Coordinates of C-alpha atoms in Angstrom, one line a residue:
Q1344 CA -34.2 -5.0 -28.0
D1345 CA -34.9 -6.9 -24.8
C1346 CA -31.3 -6.7 -23.9
H1347 CA -31.5 -2.9 -23.7
V1348 CA -34.4 -3.1 -21.3
A1349 CA -32.5 -5.5 -19.1
I1350 CA -29.4 -3.4 -19.1
G1351 CA -31.4 -0.2 -18.1
Q1352 CA -33.1 -2.0 -15.3
A1353 CA -29.9 -3.6 -14.0
V1354 CA -28.1 -0.3 -14.2
G1355 CA -30.9 1.8 -12.6
A1356 CA -31.2 -0.8 -9.6
G1357 CA -27.5 -0.7 -9.3
Y1358 CA -27.3 3.0 -9.1
I1359 CA -30.1 3.1 -6.5
E1360 CA -28.2 0.4 -4.4
A1361 CA -25.0 2.3 -4.8
R1362 CA -26.6 5.5 -3.4
T1363 CA -28.8 4.1 -0.6
S1364 CA -27.5 0.7 0.9
K1365 CA -24.0 1.0 -0.2
Q1366 CA -24.0 4.9 0.5
L1367 CA -21.6 5.7 -2.2
D1368 CA -21.3 9.6 -2.7
D1369 CA -18.4 10.0 -5.1
L1370 CA -18.8 9.5 -8.7
T1371 CA -15.7 7.2 -9.1
S1372 CA -17.1 4.8 -6.5
V1373 CA -20.6 4.8 -8.1
M1374 CA -19.1 4.1 -11.6
M1375 CA -16.9 1.1 -10.1
Y1376 CA -19.8 -0.3 -8.3
L1377 CA -22.1 0.0 -11.6
G1378 CA -19.3 -1.7 -13.6
E1379 CA -19.3 -4.6 -11.1
V1380 CA -23.1 -4.8 -11.3
M1381 CA -22.9 -4.8 -15.1
E1382 CA -20.3 -7.5 -15.1
K1383 CA -22.8 -9.9 -13.5
T1384 CA -25.7 -8.9 -15.9
D1385 CA -26.3 -10.7 -19.2
M1386 CA -25.7 -8.2 -21.8
G1387 CA -27.6 -10.2 -24.5
D1388 CA -27.1 -9.0 -28.0
A1389 CA -25.9 -5.6 -26.9
F1390 CA -22.9 -4.2 -28.8
V1391 CA -21.5 -2.8 -25.6
G1392 CA -19.9 -4.3 -22.5
P1393 CA -20.5 -3.8 -18.9
W1394 CA -17.7 -1.1 -18.5
D1395 CA -19.0 0.9 -21.5
V1396 CA -22.4 1.2 -19.7
A1397 CA -20.7 2.1 -16.3
N1398 CA -18.7 4.8 -18.1
A1399 CA -21.7 6.1 -20.0
C1400 CA -23.5 6.4 -16.7
S1401 CA -20.5 8.3 -15.2
D1402 CA -20.7 10.7 -18.2
L1403 CA -24.5 11.2 -17.8
L1404 CA -24.0 12.1 -14.2
M1405 CA -21.3 14.4 -15.0
A1406 CA -23.6 16.1 -17.7
R1407 CA -26.5 16.4 -15.1
M1408 CA -24.1 18.2 -12.6
G1409 CA -23.1 20.6 -15.4
R1410 CA -19.5 19.3 -15.6
E1411 CA -17.4 18.6 -18.6
T1412 CA -16.9 15.0 -19.8
C1413 CA -13.9 13.5 -21.6
D1414 CA -13.7 14.7 -25.4
C1415 CA -13.3 10.9 -26.3
A1416 CA -16.8 10.2 -25.0
D1417 CA -19.8 10.2 -27.1
A1418 CA -22.0 13.3 -26.5
V1419 CA -24.4 12.7 -23.7
S1420 CA -28.0 13.8 -24.2
I1421 CA -30.3 14.6 -21.1
V1422 CA -33.8 14.1 -22.6
D1423 CA -35.9 14.1 -19.4
G1424 CA -35.6 17.9 -19.0
G1425 CA -34.6 17.4 -15.5
D1426 CA -32.6 20.0 -13.7
A1427 CA -29.6 18.7 -11.8
G1428 CA -30.0 21.6 -9.1
D1429 CA -27.1 22.7 -6.9
G1430 CA -26.7 19.6 -4.5
A1431 CA -23.2 18.4 -3.6
A1432 CA -23.7 14.7 -4.1
V1433 CA -23.5 12.5 -7.1
G1434 CA -26.4 12.9 -9.4
E1435 CA -27.7 15.8 -7.5
G1436 CA -25.5 18.5 -9.3
G1437 CA -23.5 21.3 -8.1
G1438 CA -20.1 21.3 -6.4
G1439 CA -18.1 18.6 -4.8
G1440 CA -19.1 14.8 -4.8
G1441 CA -17.7 13.8 -8.0
G1442 CA -14.8 12.5 -9.8

């Protein structure tokens, strides 16, 4: 669906903005920023809301860092085969830097 493309583009741009121009390094701040971005985004025919998307992004970042996610969350699948590495900041894997 077209709405999924728009959602993906909005959350991708929001993440890049959060990490670069906003210089947000902790997972909670990034998730909150993404939620605010998604509240301003037309979700179209999607069956999820803006905070569902922000939370899913948070879970994805946690999974990429090798951290556990909440048991109540749907399983996160990382299909790009990317290795999160051992950095300290959000999305870079390893210790520190996250919620």
